[in-house]
Amino acid sequence: RKGHAFPVVEPSLYVPKSEDFSKTANNLISYPVPDMMNPDLARLLAYIIAEGWVAQHNTFTITQYRDKNPETRKDIDDLLKSQFGYPVTKDDPEGGTIHSRFIRHYLERMGVEYTVSADKLILPVILQSSRESIVNFVRAFMDAEGFVSGQDLCVSSASERLLRELQVLLLHLGI
């Protein structure tokens, strides 16, 4: 419906605070992660959902090759540094393996599950975020998984649920 407002719930209810879990494990290196949703975090979450996968309990990878899409890879690296304080090294050819149990736990508490592509979804914190955060999420997701063909937006995913949720976000934005 035109004019129908998307429900916005206080984002901090869904974004874990580092104090909530940083003391639960010994030798856990903590990082200055955001405790509230913001447009840059939404953009980073889009890249993680679109291109991310979990290899182990203490790592995750965002597959976006530096030589094939340098602007997107730079954006991901910049976001990892600004949002998580994570120092990105240039040694990894994919440029996106994050070796941090702390950040992995943070993402897990936010809803980024250990899952296969067919079971991926858009996180509730995104579905209930501000318009600006949703716009940033959709832009980054389309940069990673989509393209424009004429007047059509095209995106592919093995997850039907994710595609339906993306459709809801696009409709919310009037697209």
Coordinates of C-alpha atoms in Angstrom, one line a residue:
R1 CA 0.0 0.0 0.0
K2 CA 1.2 3.5 -0.8
G3 CA 2.1 5.3 2.4
H4 CA 2.2 2.1 4.5
A5 CA 5.0 2.5 7.0
F6 CA 7.4 -0.3 7.5
P7 CA 7.5 -1.2 11.2
V8 CA 10.6 0.3 12.9
V9 CA 11.7 -1.3 16.1
E10 CA 14.5 0.2 18.2
P11 CA 17.5 -1.2 16.3
S12 CA 19.6 -1.6 19.4
L13 CA 17.3 -4.5 20.5
Y14 CA 18.8 -6.6 17.7
V15 CA 22.4 -5.4 17.5
P16 CA 24.4 -7.1 20.2
K17 CA 26.6 -5.0 22.4
S18 CA 30.2 -6.2 22.7
E19 CA 29.9 -6.4 26.5
D20 CA 27.2 -9.0 26.1
F21 CA 29.6 -11.6 25.0
S22 CA 33.2 -10.4 25.1
K23 CA 33.7 -11.8 28.6
T24 CA 32.3 -15.3 27.8
A25 CA 35.5 -16.7 26.3
N26 CA 39.1 -16.6 27.4
N27 CA 41.7 -15.0 25.1
L28 CA 39.0 -13.4 23.0
I29 CA 40.3 -10.2 21.2
S30 CA 37.5 -7.7 21.2
Y31 CA 36.9 -5.0 18.5
P32 CA 34.9 -1.8 18.7
V33 CA 31.7 -3.1 17.0
P34 CA 28.6 -0.8 16.7
D35 CA 25.9 -1.2 19.3
M36 CA 23.2 0.3 17.1
M37 CA 22.3 -0.2 13.4
N38 CA 23.6 2.4 11.1
P39 CA 23.7 2.7 7.3
D40 CA 27.3 1.6 7.0
L41 CA 26.7 -1.5 9.1
A42 CA 23.7 -2.3 6.9
R43 CA 25.9 -2.1 3.8
L44 CA 28.5 -4.4 5.4
L45 CA 25.8 -6.9 6.4
A46 CA 24.6 -6.9 2.8
Y47 CA 28.0 -7.9 1.6
I48 CA 28.3 -10.5 4.3
I49 CA 24.9 -12.0 3.4
A50 CA 25.5 -11.9 -0.3
E51 CA 29.1 -13.0 -0.5
G52 CA 29.8 -14.4 2.9
W53 CA 30.3 -17.9 4.1
V54 CA 31.5 -19.5 7.3
A55 CA 34.5 -21.8 7.1
Q56 CA 35.0 -22.4 10.8
H57 CA 33.7 -21.4 14.2
N58 CA 36.1 -18.5 14.4
T59 CA 36.3 -17.2 10.8
F60 CA 34.1 -16.1 8.0
T61 CA 34.9 -15.1 4.5
I62 CA 33.4 -12.4 2.2
T63 CA 34.3 -13.6 -1.3
Q64 CA 34.8 -10.5 -3.5
Y65 CA 38.0 -10.7 -5.5
R66 CA 40.2 -7.6 -5.5
D67 CA 41.1 -7.8 -9.2
K68 CA 37.6 -8.5 -10.4
N69 CA 35.7 -5.8 -8.5
P70 CA 38.2 -3.5 -6.8
E71 CA 35.7 -0.8 -5.8
T72 CA 33.4 -3.2 -4.0
R73 CA 36.4 -5.0 -2.4
K74 CA 37.7 -1.6 -1.2
D75 CA 34.3 -0.7 0.2
I76 CA 34.2 -4.0 2.1
D77 CA 37.7 -3.5 3.5
D78 CA 36.8 0.1 4.5
L79 CA 33.6 -1.0 6.2
L80 CA 35.4 -3.8 8.1
K81 CA 37.8 -1.2 9.5
S82 CA 35.2 1.5 10.2
Q83 CA 32.5 -0.7 11.7
F84 CA 34.5 -3.5 13.4
G85 CA 38.0 -1.9 13.7
Y86 CA 39.2 -5.0 11.9
P87 CA 42.6 -4.6 10.2
V88 CA 42.4 -6.0 6.7
T89 CA 45.5 -7.5 5.2
K90 CA 46.2 -7.6 1.5
D91 CA 47.7 -11.1 1.6
D92 CA 44.4 -12.9 1.0
P93 CA 43.7 -13.0 -2.7
E94 CA 40.0 -13.0 -2.1
G95 CA 40.7 -10.3 0.5
G96 CA 38.0 -11.3 2.9
T97 CA 38.8 -14.0 5.4
I98 CA 38.1 -12.5 8.8
H99 CA 39.9 -14.4 11.6
S100 CA 38.0 -13.2 14.7
R101 CA 35.9 -15.3 17.0
F102 CA 34.7 -12.0 18.5
I103 CA 33.3 -10.6 15.2
R104 CA 32.0 -14.1 14.3
H105 CA 30.1 -14.2 17.6
Y106 CA 28.8 -10.7 17.1
L107 CA 27.4 -11.6 13.7
E108 CA 26.0 -14.8 15.0
R109 CA 24.1 -13.0 17.7
M110 CA 22.8 -10.6 15.1
G111 CA 21.4 -13.6 13.1
V112 CA 24.1 -14.4 10.6
E113 CA 23.9 -18.2 10.8
Y114 CA 26.1 -21.1 9.8
T115 CA 24.1 -22.0 6.8
V116 CA 24.1 -22.9 3.1
S117 CA 23.1 -20.4 0.4
A118 CA 19.6 -21.8 0.0
D119 CA 18.9 -21.0 3.7
K120 CA 20.2 -17.4 3.7
L121 CA 17.8 -14.6 4.8
I122 CA 17.7 -10.9 5.3
L123 CA 18.2 -10.2 9.0
P124 CA 15.3 -8.9 11.1
V125 CA 17.5 -6.0 12.1
I126 CA 17.6 -4.9 8.4
L127 CA 13.9 -5.5 7.8
Q128 CA 13.1 -3.2 10.7
S129 CA 15.8 -0.5 10.1
S130 CA 15.6 3.0 9.0
R131 CA 15.0 3.9 5.3
E132 CA 18.6 5.0 5.0
S133 CA 19.9 1.7 6.3
I134 CA 17.6 -0.2 4.0
V135 CA 18.8 1.8 1.0
N136 CA 22.4 1.1 1.9
F137 CA 21.7 -2.6 2.4
V138 CA 19.9 -2.9 -1.0
R139 CA 22.6 -1.0 -2.8
A140 CA 25.4 -3.2 -1.5
F141 CA 23.4 -6.4 -2.0
M142 CA 22.8 -5.4 -5.6
D143 CA 26.5 -4.6 -6.1
A144 CA 27.4 -8.1 -4.9
E145 CA 24.6 -10.2 -6.4
G146 CA 22.7 -8.2 -8.9
F147 CA 22.7 -6.1 -12.0
V148 CA 20.5 -3.8 -14.0
S149 CA 19.2 -4.9 -17.4
G150 CA 17.3 -2.1 -19.1
Q151 CA 14.7 -1.0 -16.6
D152 CA 14.8 -4.3 -14.7
L153 CA 16.8 -5.1 -11.5
C154 CA 18.1 -8.6 -11.7
V155 CA 19.4 -10.6 -8.7
S156 CA 20.1 -14.3 -8.2
S157 CA 20.2 -16.3 -5.0
A158 CA 19.7 -19.9 -4.1
S159 CA 17.4 -18.7 -1.2
E160 CA 13.8 -18.1 -2.2
R161 CA 13.1 -16.6 1.2
L162 CA 16.0 -14.1 0.8
L163 CA 14.6 -13.1 -2.6
R164 CA 11.1 -12.6 -1.2
E165 CA 12.4 -10.5 1.6
L166 CA 14.5 -8.4 -0.8
Q167 CA 11.3 -7.9 -2.9
V168 CA 9.6 -6.6 0.2
L169 CA 12.4 -4.1 0.8
L170 CA 12.3 -3.0 -2.8
L171 CA 8.5 -2.5 -2.6
H172 CA 9.0 -0.5 0.7
L173 CA 11.4 1.7 -1.2
G174 CA 8.9 2.2 -4.0
I175 CA 10.9 0.2 -6.5

